[in-house]
Tab-separated table of C-alpha atoms and ligand atoms in Angstrom:
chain	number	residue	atom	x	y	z
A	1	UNK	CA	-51.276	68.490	-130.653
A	2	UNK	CA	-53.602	67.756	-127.424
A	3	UNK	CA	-56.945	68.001	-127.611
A	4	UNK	CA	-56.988	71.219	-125.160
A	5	UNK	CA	-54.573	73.163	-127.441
A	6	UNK	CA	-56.730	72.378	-130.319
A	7	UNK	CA	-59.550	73.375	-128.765
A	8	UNK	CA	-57.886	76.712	-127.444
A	9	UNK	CA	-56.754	77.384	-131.369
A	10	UNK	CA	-60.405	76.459	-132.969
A	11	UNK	CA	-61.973	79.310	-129.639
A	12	UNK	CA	-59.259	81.808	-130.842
A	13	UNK	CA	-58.716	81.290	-134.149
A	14	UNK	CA	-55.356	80.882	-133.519
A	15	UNK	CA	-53.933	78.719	-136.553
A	16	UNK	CA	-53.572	79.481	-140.021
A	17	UNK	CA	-52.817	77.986	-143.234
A	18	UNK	CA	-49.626	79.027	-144.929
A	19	UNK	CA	-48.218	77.100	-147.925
A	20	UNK	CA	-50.304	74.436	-147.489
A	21	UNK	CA	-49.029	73.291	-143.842
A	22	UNK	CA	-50.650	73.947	-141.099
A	23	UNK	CA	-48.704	76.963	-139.706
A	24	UNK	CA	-49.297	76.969	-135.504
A	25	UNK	CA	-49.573	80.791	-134.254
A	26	UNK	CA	-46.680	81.353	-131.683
A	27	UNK	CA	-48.674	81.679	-128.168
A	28	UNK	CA	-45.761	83.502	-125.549
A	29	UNK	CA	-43.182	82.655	-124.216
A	30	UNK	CA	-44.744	81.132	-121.268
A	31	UNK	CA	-47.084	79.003	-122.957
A	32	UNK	CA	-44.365	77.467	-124.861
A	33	UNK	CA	-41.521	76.901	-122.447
A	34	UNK	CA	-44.349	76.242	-119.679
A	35	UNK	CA	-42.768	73.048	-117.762
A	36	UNK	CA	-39.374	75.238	-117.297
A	37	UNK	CA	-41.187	78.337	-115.847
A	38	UNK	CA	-42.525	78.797	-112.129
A	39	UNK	CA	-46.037	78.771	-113.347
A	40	UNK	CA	-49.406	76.804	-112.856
A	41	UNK	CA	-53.062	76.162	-113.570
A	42	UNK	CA	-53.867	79.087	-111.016
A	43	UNK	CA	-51.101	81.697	-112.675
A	44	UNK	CA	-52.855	84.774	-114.810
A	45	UNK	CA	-50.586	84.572	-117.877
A	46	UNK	CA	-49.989	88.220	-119.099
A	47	UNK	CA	-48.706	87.966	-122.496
A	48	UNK	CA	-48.352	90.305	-125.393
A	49	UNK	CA	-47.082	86.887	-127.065
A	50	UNK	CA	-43.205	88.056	-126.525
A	51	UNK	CA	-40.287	85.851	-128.044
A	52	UNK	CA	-39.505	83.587	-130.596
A	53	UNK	CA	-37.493	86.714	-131.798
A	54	UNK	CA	-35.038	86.037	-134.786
A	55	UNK	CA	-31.597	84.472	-134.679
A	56	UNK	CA	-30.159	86.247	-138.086
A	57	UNK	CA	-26.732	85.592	-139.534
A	58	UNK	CA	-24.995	88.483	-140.362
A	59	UNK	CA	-22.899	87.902	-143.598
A	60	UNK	CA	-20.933	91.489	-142.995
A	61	UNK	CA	-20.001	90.500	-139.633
A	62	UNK	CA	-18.391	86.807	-140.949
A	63	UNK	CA	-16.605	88.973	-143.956
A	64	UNK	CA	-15.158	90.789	-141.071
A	65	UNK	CA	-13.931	88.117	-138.614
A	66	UNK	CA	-13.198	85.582	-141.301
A	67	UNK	CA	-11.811	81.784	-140.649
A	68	UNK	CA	-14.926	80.155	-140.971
A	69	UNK	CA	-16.550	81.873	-137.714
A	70	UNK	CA	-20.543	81.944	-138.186
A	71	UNK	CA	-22.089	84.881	-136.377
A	72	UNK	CA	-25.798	85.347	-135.218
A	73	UNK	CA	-27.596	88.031	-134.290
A	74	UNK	CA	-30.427	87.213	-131.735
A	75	UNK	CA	-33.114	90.562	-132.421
A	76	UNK	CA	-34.689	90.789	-129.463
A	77	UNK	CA	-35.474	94.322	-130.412
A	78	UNK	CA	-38.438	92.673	-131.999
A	79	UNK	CA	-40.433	92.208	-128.816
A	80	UNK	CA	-43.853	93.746	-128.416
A	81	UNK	CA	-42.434	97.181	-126.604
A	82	UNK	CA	-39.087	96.469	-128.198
A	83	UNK	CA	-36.694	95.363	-125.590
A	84	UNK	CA	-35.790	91.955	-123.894
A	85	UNK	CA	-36.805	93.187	-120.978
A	86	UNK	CA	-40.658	91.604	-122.413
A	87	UNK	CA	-39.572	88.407	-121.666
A	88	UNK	CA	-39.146	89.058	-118.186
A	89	UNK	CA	-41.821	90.984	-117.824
A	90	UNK	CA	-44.570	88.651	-118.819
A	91	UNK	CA	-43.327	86.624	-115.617
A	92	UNK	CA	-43.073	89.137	-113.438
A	93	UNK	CA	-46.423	90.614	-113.791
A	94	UNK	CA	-48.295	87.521	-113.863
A	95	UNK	CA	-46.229	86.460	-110.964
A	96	UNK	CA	-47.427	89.512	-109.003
A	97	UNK	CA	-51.323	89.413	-110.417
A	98	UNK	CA	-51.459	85.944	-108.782
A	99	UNK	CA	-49.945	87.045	-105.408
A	100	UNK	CA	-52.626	89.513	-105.874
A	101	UNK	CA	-50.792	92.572	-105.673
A	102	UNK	CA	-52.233	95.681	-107.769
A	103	UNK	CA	-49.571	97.770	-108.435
A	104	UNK	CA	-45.627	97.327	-109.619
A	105	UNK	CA	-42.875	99.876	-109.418
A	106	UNK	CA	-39.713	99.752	-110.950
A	107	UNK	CA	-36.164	101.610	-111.344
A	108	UNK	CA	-35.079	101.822	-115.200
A	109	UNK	CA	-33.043	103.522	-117.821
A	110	UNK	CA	-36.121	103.078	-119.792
A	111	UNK	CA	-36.724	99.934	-121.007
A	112	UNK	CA	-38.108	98.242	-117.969
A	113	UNK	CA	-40.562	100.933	-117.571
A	114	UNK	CA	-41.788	100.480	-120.895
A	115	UNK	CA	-41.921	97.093	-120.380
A	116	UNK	CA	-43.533	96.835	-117.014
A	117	UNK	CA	-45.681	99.654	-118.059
A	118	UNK	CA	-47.224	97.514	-121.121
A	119	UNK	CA	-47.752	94.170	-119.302
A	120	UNK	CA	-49.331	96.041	-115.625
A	121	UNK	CA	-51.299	97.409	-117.557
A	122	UNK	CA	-53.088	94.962	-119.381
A	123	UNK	CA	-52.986	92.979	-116.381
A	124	UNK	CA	-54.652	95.810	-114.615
A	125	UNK	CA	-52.247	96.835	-112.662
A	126	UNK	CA	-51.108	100.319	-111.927
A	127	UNK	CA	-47.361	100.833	-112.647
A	128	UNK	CA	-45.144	102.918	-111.065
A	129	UNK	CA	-41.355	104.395	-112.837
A	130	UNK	CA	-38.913	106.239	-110.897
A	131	UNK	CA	-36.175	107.292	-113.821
A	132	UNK	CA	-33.147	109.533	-113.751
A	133	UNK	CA	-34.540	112.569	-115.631
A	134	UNK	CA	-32.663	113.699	-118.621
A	135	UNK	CA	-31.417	110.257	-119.385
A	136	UNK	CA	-33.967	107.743	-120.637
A	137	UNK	CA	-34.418	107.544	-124.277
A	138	UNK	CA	-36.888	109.559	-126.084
A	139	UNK	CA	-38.669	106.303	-127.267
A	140	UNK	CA	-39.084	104.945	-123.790
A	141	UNK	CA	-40.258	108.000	-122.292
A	142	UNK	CA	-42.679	107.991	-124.485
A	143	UNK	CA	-43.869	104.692	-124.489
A	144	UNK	CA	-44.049	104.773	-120.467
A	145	UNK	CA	-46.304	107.596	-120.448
A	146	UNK	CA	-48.651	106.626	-123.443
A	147	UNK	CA	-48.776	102.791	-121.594
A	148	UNK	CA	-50.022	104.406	-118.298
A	149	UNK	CA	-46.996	104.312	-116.324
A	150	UNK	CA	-46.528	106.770	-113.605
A	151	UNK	CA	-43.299	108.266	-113.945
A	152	UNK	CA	-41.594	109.494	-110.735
A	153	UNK	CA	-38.372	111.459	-112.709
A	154	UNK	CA	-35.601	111.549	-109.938
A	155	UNK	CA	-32.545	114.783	-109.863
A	156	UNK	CA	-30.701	111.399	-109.990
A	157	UNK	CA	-28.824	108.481	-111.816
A	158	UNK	CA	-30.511	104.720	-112.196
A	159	UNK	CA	-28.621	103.624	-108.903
A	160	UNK	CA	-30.305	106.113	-106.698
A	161	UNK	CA	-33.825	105.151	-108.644
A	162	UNK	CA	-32.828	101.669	-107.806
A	163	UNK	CA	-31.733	102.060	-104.112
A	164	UNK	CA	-35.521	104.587	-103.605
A	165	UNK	CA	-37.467	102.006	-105.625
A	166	UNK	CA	-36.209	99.032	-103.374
A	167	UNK	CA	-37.375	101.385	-100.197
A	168	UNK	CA	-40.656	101.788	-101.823
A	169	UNK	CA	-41.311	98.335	-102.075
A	170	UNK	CA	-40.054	97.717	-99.023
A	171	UNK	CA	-42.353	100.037	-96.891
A	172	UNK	CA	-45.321	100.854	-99.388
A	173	UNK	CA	-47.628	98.100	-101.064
A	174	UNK	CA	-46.243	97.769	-104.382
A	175	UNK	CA	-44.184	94.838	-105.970
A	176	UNK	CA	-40.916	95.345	-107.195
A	177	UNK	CA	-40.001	94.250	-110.897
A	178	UNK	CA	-36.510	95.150	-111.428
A	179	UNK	CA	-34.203	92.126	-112.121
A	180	UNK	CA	-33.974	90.668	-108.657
A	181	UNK	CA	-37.327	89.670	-108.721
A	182	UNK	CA	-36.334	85.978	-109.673
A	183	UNK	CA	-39.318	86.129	-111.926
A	184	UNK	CA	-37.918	88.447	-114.108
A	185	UNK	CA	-34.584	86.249	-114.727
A	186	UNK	CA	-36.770	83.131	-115.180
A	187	UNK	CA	-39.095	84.428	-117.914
A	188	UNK	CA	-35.809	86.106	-119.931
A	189	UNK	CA	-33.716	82.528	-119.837
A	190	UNK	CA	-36.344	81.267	-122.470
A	191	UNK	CA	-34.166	83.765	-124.694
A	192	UNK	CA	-31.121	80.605	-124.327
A	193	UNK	CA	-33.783	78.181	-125.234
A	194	UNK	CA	-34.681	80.366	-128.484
A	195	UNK	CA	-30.930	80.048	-129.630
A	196	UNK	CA	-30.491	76.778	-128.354
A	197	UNK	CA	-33.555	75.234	-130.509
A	198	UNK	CA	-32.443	77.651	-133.354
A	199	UNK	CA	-29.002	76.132	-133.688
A	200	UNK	CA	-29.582	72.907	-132.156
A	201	UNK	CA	-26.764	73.210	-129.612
A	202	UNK	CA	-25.381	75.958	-127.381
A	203	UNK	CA	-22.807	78.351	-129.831
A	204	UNK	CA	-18.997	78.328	-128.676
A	205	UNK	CA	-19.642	82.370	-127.588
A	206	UNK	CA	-22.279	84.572	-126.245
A	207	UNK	CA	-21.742	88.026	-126.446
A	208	UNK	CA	-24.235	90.192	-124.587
A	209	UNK	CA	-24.006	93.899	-123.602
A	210	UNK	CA	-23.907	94.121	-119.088
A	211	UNK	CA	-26.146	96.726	-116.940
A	212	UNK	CA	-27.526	95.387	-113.822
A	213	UNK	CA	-26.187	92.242	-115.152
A	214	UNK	CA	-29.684	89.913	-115.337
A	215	UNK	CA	-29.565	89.435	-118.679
A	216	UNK	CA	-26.135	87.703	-118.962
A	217	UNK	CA	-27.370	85.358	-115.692
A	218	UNK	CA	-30.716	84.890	-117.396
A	219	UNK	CA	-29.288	83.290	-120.306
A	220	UNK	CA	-26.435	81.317	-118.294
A	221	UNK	CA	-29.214	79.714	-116.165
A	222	UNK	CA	-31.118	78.678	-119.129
A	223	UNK	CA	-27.760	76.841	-121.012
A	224	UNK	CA	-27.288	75.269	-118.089
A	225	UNK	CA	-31.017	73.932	-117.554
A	226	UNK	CA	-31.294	72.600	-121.231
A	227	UNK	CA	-27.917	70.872	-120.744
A	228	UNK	CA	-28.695	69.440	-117.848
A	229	UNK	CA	-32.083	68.286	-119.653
A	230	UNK	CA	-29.745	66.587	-122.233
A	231	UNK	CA	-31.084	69.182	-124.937
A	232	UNK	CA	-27.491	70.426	-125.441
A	233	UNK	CA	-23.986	69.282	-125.038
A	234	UNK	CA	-21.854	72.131	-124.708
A	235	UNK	CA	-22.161	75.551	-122.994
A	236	UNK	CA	-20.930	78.888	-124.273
A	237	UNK	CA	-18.494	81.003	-123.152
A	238	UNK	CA	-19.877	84.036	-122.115
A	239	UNK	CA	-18.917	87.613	-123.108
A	240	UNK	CA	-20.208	90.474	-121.522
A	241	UNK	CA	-19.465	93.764	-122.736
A	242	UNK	CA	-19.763	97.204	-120.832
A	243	UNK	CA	-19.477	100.924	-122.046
A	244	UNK	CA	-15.632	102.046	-120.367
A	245	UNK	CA	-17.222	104.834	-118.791
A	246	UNK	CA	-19.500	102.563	-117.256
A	247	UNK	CA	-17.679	99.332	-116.471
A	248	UNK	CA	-18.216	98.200	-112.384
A	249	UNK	CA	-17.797	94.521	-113.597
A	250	UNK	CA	-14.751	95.295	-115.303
A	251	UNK	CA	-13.009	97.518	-113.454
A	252	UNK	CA	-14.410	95.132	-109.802
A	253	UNK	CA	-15.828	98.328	-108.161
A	254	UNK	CA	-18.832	100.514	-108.264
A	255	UNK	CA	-18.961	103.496	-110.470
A	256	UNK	CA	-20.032	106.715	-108.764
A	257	UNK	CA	-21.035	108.565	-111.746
A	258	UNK	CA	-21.392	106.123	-114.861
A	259	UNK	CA	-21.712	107.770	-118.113
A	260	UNK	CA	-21.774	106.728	-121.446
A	261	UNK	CA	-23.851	107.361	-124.835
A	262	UNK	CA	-25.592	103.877	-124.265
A	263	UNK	CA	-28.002	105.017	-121.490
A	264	UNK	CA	-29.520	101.438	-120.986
A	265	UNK	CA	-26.497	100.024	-119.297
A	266	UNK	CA	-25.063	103.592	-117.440
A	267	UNK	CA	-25.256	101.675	-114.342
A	268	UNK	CA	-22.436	102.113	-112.089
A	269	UNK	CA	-23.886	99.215	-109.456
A	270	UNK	CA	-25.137	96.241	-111.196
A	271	UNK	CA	-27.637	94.627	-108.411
A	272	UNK	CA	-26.414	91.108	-110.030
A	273	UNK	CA	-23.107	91.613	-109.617
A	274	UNK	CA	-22.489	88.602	-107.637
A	275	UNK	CA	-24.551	86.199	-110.174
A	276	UNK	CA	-22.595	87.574	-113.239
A	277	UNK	CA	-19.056	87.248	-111.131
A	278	UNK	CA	-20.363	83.257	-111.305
A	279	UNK	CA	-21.290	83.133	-114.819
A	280	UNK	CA	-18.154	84.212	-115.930
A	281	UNK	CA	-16.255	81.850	-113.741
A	282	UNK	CA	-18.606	79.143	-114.375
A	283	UNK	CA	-18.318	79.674	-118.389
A	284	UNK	CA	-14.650	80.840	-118.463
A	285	UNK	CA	-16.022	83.834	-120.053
A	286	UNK	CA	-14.617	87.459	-120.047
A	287	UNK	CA	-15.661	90.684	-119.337
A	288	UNK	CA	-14.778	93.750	-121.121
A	289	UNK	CA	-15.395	97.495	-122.292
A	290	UNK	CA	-16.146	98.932	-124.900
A	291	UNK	CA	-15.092	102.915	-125.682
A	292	UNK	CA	-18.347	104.995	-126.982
A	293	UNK	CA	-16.732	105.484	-130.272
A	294	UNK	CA	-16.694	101.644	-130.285
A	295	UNK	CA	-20.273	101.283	-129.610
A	296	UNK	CA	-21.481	103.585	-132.218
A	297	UNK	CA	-19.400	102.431	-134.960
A	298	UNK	CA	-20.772	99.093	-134.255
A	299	UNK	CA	-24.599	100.408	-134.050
A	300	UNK	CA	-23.909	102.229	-137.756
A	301	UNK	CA	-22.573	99.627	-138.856
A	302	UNK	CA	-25.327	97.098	-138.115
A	303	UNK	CA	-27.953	99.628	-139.628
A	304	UNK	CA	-25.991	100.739	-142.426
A	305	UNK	CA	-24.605	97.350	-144.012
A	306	UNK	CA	-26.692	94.820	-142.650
A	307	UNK	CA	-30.232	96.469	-142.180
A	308	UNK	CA	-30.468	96.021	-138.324
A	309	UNK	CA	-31.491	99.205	-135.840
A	310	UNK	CA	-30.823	98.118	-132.392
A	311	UNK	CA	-30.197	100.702	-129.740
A	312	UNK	CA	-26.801	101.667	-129.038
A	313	UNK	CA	-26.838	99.707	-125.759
A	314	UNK	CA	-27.425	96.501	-127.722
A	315	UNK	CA	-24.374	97.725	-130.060
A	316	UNK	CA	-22.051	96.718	-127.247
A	317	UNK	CA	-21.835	93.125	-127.967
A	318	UNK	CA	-21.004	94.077	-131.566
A	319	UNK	CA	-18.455	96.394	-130.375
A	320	UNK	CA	-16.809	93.552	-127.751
A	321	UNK	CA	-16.820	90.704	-130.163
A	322	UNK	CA	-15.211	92.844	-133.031
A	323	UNK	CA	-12.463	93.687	-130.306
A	324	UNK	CA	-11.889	90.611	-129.155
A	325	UNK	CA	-12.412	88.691	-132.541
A	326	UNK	CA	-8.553	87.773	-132.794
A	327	UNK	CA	-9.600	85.246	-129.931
A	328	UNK	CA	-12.437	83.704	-131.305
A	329	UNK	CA	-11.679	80.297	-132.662
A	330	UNK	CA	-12.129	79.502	-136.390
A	331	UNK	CA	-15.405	78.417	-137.418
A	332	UNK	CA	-17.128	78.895	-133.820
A	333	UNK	CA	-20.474	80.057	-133.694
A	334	UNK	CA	-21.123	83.477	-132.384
A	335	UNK	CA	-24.399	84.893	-131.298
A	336	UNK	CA	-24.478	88.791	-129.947
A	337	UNK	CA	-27.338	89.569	-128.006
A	338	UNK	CA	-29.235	92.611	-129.419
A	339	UNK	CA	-31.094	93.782	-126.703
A	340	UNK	CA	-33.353	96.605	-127.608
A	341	UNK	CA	-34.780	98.484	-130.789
A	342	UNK	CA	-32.713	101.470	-132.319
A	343	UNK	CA	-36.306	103.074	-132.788
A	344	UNK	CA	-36.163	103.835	-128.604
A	345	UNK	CA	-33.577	106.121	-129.302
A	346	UNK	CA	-34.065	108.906	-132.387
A	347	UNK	CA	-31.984	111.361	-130.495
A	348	UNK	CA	-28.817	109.620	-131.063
A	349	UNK	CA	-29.902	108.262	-134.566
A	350	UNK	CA	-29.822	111.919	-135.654
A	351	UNK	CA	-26.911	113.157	-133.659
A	352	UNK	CA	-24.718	110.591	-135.580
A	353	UNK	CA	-22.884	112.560	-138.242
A	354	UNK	CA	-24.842	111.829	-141.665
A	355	UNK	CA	-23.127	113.163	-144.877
A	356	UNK	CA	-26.618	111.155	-146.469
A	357	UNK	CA	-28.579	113.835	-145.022
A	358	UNK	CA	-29.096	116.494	-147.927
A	359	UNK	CA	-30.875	119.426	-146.784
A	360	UNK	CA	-32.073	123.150	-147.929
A	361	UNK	CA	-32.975	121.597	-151.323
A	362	UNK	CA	-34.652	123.743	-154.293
A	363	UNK	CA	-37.564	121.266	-155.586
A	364	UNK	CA	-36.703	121.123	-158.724
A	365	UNK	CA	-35.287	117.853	-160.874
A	366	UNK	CA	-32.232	119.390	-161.923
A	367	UNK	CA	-31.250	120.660	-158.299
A	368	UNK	CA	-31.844	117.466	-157.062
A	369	UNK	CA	-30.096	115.312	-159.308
A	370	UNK	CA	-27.057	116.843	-158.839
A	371	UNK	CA	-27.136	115.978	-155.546
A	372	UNK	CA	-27.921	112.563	-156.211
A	373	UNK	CA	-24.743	113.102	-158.747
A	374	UNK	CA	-26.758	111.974	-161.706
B	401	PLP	C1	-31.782	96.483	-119.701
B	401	PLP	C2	-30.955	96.558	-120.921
B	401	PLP	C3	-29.637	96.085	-120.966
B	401	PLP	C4	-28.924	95.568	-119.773
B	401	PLP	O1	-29.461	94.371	-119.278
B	401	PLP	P1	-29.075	93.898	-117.793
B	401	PLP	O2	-29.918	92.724	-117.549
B	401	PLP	O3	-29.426	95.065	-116.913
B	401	PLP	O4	-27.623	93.636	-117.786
B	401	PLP	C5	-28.960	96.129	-122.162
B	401	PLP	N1	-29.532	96.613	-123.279
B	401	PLP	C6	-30.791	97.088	-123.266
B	401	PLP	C7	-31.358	97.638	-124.526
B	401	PLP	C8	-31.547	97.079	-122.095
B	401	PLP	O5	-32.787	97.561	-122.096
């Protein structure tokens, strides 16, 4: 430990004792992965201490698959406003508070609103959401709002926000914080170097669900930095899994009118189309889609049997590896990207048929127990 970071912990109390050892308080992702992130003495660090999310092995999901393959599950639902889209966020705001900008605007299904919403914010900067009204997650529309966001609801789908958000920026003095600011892509590869320090190498497959397509680059760039740092010795193939009514990387063309139950990716023209096309011929990976039915059965089934709520979105990768699973080789190491936190989305929690849902009930023990088949 240097004398500075000691310092810092004794000023913010930041260390405590657990079992004996000294237990070091996780300080962001930025502070930790520092010398692989555009930042220096001069950047404001806006952090709501994001990452070092858990990579959990999910025992129903090796029953399942069989031959010896290990699957992971890397929650990133666990971030401070619930999504991935934190770790980019943290990068992208301080980015902008040094260039000295005072207000952000983004395009989102949610998620990124949230997100920017939480970190302008406490940065002081005002934050401005153009959404396609009627399809962002109850969760996210509420965060947004309550975080201070102003939210510009558009008689419109993400890829009109997207194309009117880009104009904004263009003409108006506001900084845009959507995936292709590179800032965005550089704070969400530290997600690679989580898994990559959890399981000491890169796994044999990556599964991750495909919107606008950052994520899956994110996480390619950051393999491929701690490889060539010598901190790994093998790359992953990567997966990446879109809802079929929603597929432009699958299908190779734009999707006019994308729709699907997992609003985070219904993006019918991913602006990183050309940086996933490379990832997937760079990591002989594959992309696929996933049916709706698919994607929920997957999202029960992570809740129900193996006590994980991610957002239906996040389900995706779930969904794709189960497809694909007679292709995965025995005893390779999986890890599916969970990307956001079933809590964002109680409308289609509910909407799921639940024969566990017993209703109308007399309160009285005998009524009940019946019920409960006692
Ligand atoms: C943004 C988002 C995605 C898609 O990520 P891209 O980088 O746009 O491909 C997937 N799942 C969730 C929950 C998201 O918020």
């Amino acid at each position: 430990m240097t004398l500075v970071t000691s310092l810092k912990q004794l000023l913010t109390g930041q260390s405590s004792r657990a079992g004996g050892a000294t237990a070091k308080a996780w300080p962001g992702l930025v502070e930790t992965y520092r010398s692989w992130l555009p930042v220096d003495d001069n950047t404001p660090v806006v952090s709501l201490l994001e990452g070092n999310t858990p990579l959990l092995r999910s025992p129903t999901l090796e029953k399942r698959i069989g031959r010896g393959v290990r699957v992971f599950l890397k929650v990133d639902g666990l971030n401070p406003t619930g999504s991935f889209k934190d770790r980019g966020m943290t990068m992208a705001i301080s980015k902008a508070k040094q260039s000295g900008a005072t207000a952000v605007i983004c395009a989102s299904t949610g998620n990124t609103s949230a997100a920017a919403a939480a970190y302008a914010r406490r940065g002081g900067l005002r934050t401005f959401a153009v959404i396609p009204d009627g399809y962002v997650a109850k969760g996210k529309l509420a965060q947004a709002l309550l975080y201070g966001a102003e939210v510009l609801a558009i008689q419109g789908n993400f890829d009109q926000a997207l194309a009117l958000t880009q104009d904004l920026a263009q003409r108006y003095p506001v900084t845009l914080v959507n995936s292709i600011n590179p800032y965005r892509l550089q704070g969400q590869k530290t997600a690679a170097f989580e898994v990559a320090d959890a399981l000491g190498d890169a796994p044999d497959w990556l599964c991750i669900p495909m919107g606008n397509a950052g994520n899956i680059s994110a996480y390619w760039m950051g393999f491929q930095e701690y490889r060539s740092a010598g901190l790994i010795k093998t790359l992953p193939v990567m997966w990446g899994f879109q809802a079929s009514g929603s597929a432009p990387l699958v299908l190779g063309h734009a999707v006019a009118n994308p729709t699907t139950v997992a609003t985070a990716i219904r993006i019918g023209n991913p602006a990183n189309r050309e940086k996933a096309l490379a990832v997937r011929k760079e990591s002989r990976g594959r992309f696929a889609s996933v049916e709706d039915g698919e994607i929920l059965a997957a999202y029960r089934m992570l809740a129900g049997e193996e006590g994980v709520f991610c957002e239906p979105a996040s389900a995706a990768s779930v969904a794709g590896m189960l497809k694909h699973a007679s292709k995965i080789p025995a005893e390779a190491q999986v890890v599916c990207i969970l990307t956001g936190n079933g809590l964002k989305d109680p409308t289609t929690a509910l909407d799921c048929d639940h024969a566990n849902f017993h209703r109308n009930l007399a309160p009285e023990v005998d009524a009940v127990a019946q019920v409960m088949g006692l």
